[in-house]
mmCIF file of C-alpha atoms in Angstrom:
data_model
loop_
_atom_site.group_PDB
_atom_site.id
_atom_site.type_symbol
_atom_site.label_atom_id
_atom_site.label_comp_id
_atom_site.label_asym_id
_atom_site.label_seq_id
_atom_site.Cartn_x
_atom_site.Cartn_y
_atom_site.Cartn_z
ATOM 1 C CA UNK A 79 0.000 0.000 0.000
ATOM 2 C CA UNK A 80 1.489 3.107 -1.016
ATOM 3 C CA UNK A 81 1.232 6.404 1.196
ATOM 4 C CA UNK A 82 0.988 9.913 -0.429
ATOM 5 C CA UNK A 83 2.367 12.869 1.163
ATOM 6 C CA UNK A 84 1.925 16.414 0.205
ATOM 7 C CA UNK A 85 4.433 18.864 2.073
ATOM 8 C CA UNK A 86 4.053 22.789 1.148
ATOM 9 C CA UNK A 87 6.264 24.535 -0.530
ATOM 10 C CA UNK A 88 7.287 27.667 2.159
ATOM 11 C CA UNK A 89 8.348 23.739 3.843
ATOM 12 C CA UNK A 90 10.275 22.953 1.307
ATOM 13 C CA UNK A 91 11.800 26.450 1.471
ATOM 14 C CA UNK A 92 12.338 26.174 5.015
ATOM 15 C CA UNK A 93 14.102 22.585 5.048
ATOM 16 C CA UNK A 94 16.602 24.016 2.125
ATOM 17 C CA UNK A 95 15.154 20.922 -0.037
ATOM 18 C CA UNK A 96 13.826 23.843 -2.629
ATOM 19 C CA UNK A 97 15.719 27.342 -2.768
ATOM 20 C CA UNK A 98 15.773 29.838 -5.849
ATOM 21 C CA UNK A 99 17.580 29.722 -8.725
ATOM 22 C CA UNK A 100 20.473 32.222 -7.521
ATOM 23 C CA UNK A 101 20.955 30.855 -4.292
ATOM 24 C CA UNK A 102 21.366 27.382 -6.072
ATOM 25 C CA UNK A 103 24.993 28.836 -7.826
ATOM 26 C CA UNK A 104 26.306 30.406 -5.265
ATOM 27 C CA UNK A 105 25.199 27.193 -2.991
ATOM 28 C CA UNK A 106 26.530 25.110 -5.759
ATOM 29 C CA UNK A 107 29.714 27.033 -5.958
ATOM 30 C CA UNK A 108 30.223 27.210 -2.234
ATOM 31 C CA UNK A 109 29.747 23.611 -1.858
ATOM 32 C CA UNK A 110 32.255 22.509 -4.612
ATOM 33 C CA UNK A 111 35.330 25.046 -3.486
ATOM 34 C CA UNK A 112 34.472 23.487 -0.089
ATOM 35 C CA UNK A 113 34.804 20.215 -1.442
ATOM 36 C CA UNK A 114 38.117 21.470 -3.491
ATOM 37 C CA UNK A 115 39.671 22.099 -0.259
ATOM 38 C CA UNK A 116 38.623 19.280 1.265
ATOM 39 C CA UNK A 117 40.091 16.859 -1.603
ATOM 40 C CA UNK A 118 43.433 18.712 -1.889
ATOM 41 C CA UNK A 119 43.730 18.696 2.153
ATOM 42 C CA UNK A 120 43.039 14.529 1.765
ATOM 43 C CA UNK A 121 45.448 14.438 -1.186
ATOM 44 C CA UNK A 122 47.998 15.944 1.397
ATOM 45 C CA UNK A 123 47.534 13.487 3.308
ATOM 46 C CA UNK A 124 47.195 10.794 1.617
ATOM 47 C CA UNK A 125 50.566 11.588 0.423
ATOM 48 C CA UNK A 126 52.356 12.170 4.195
ATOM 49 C CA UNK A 127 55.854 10.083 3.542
ATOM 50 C CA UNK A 128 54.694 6.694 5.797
ATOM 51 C CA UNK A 129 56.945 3.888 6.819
ATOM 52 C CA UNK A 130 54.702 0.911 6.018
ATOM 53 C CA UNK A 131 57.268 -2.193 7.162
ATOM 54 C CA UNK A 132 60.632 -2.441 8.389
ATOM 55 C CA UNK A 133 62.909 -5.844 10.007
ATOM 56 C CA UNK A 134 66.287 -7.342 10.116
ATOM 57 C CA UNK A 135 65.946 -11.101 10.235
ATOM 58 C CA UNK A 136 69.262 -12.495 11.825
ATOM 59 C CA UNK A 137 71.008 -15.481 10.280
ATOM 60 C CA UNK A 138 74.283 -17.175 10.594
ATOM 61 C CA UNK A 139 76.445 -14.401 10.616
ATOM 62 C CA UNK A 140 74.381 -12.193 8.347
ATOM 63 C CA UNK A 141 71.219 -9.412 9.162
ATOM 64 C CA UNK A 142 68.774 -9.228 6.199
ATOM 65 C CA UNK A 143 67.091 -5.953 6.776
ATOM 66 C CA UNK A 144 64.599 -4.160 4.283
ATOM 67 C CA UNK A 145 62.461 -1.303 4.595
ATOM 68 C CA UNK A 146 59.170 -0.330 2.507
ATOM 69 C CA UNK A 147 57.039 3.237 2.704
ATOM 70 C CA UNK A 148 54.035 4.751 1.073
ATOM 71 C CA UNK A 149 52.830 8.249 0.049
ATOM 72 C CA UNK A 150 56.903 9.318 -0.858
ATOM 73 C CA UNK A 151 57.377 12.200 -3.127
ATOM 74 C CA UNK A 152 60.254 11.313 -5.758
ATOM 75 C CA UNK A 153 63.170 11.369 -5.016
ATOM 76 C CA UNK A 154 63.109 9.053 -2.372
ATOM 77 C CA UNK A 155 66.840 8.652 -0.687
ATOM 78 C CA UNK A 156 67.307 5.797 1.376
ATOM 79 C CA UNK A 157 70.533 5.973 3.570
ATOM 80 C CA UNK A 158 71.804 2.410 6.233
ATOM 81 C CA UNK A 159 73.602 3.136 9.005
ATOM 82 C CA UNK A 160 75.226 0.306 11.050
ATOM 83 C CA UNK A 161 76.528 1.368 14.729
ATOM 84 C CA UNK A 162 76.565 4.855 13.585
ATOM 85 C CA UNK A 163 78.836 4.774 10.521
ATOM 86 C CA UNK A 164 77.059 5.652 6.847
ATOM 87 C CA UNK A 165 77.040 2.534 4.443
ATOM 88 C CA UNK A 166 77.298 4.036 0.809
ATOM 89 C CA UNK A 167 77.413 1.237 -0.719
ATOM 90 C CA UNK A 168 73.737 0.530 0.876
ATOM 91 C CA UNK A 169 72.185 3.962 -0.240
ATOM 92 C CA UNK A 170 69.102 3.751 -1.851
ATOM 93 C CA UNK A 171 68.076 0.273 -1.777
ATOM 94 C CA UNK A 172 65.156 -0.854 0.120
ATOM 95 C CA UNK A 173 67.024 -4.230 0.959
ATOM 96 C CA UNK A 174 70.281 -5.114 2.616
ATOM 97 C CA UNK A 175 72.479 -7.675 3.658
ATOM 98 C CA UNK A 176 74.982 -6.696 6.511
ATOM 99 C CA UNK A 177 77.562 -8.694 7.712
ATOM 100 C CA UNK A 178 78.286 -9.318 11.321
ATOM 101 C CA UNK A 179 80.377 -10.701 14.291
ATOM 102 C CA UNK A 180 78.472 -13.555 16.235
ATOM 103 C CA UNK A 181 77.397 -12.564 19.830
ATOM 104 C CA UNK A 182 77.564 -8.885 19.155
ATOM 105 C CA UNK A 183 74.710 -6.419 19.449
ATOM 106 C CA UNK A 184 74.762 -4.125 16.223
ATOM 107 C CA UNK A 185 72.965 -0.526 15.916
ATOM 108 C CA UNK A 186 70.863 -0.561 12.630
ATOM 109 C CA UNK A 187 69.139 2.282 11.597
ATOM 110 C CA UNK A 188 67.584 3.631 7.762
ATOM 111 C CA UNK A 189 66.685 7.067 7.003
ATOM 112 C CA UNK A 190 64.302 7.343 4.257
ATOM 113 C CA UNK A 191 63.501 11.190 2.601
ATOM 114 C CA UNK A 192 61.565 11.674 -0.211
ATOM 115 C CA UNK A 193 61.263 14.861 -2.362
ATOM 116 C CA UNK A 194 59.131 17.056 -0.051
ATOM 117 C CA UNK A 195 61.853 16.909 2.919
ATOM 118 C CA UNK A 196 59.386 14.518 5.148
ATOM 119 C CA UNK A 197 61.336 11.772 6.539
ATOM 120 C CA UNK A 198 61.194 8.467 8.488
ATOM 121 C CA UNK A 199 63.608 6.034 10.255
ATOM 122 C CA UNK A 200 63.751 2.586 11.199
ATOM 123 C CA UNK A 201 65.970 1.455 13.867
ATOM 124 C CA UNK A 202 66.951 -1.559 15.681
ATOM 125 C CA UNK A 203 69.426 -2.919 17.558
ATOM 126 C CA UNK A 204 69.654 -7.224 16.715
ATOM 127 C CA UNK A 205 71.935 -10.172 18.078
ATOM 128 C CA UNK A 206 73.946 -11.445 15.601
ATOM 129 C CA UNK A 207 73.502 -15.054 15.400
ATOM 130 C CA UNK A 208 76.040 -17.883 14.681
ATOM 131 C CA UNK A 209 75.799 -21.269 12.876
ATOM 132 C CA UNK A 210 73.490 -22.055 10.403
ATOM 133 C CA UNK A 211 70.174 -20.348 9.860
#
């Protein structure tokens, strides 16, 4: 059974579900440099430089370490530190394999910076292991 309502139109007014033809741009207008502003401020930050994953897995003598991030700006620089001394030859690659002592604790840290100056860091401080993984 279907109902039938009839509301009047100064309600219609009233409720803003009916409004005259020159408040409709400007309404119209308002509503889509509001929504302009609000899509630029979520592309923001949607972009924000975000460090998604990050681990060293010990093995025998060996720490396999990567990093991965989200919303970077290119260029992205990725720099390895071990104990507190730059690894050049690590720059810029998400993965690593770093050599160690058995027994010892080692300071590993990655500093990634993309284009927009934003950066993260990772940072951990394993055991290396001995024997076979």
């Amino acid at each position: 059974m279907r109902k039938s309502y009839k509301i009047a139109l100064p309600a219609l007014l009233a409720a803003g579900l009916l409004t005259a033809p020159g408040a409709l741009t400007s309404t119209a207008s308002a509503a889509t440099a509001s929504a302009a502003t609000a899509s630029t401020a979520q592309a923001a930050s949607a972009m924000a430089l975000t460090l998604d994953s990050a681990g060293c897995e010990a093995i025998a003598r060996r720490f396999l370490c990567e990093v991965h991030v989200s919303g970077a700006v290119a260029p992205v620089a990725i720099r390895w530190f071990v104990n507190g001394n730059a690894i050049p030859s690590f720059d810029n690659r998400s993965f690593v394999g770093i050599g160690c002592q058995p027994t010892f604790r080692y300071d590993i840290r990655a500093v990634i910076s993309d284009g927009t100056g934003a950066s993260v860091q990772f940072h951990t401080t394993p055991i290396c292991r001995s024997g076979t993984p």
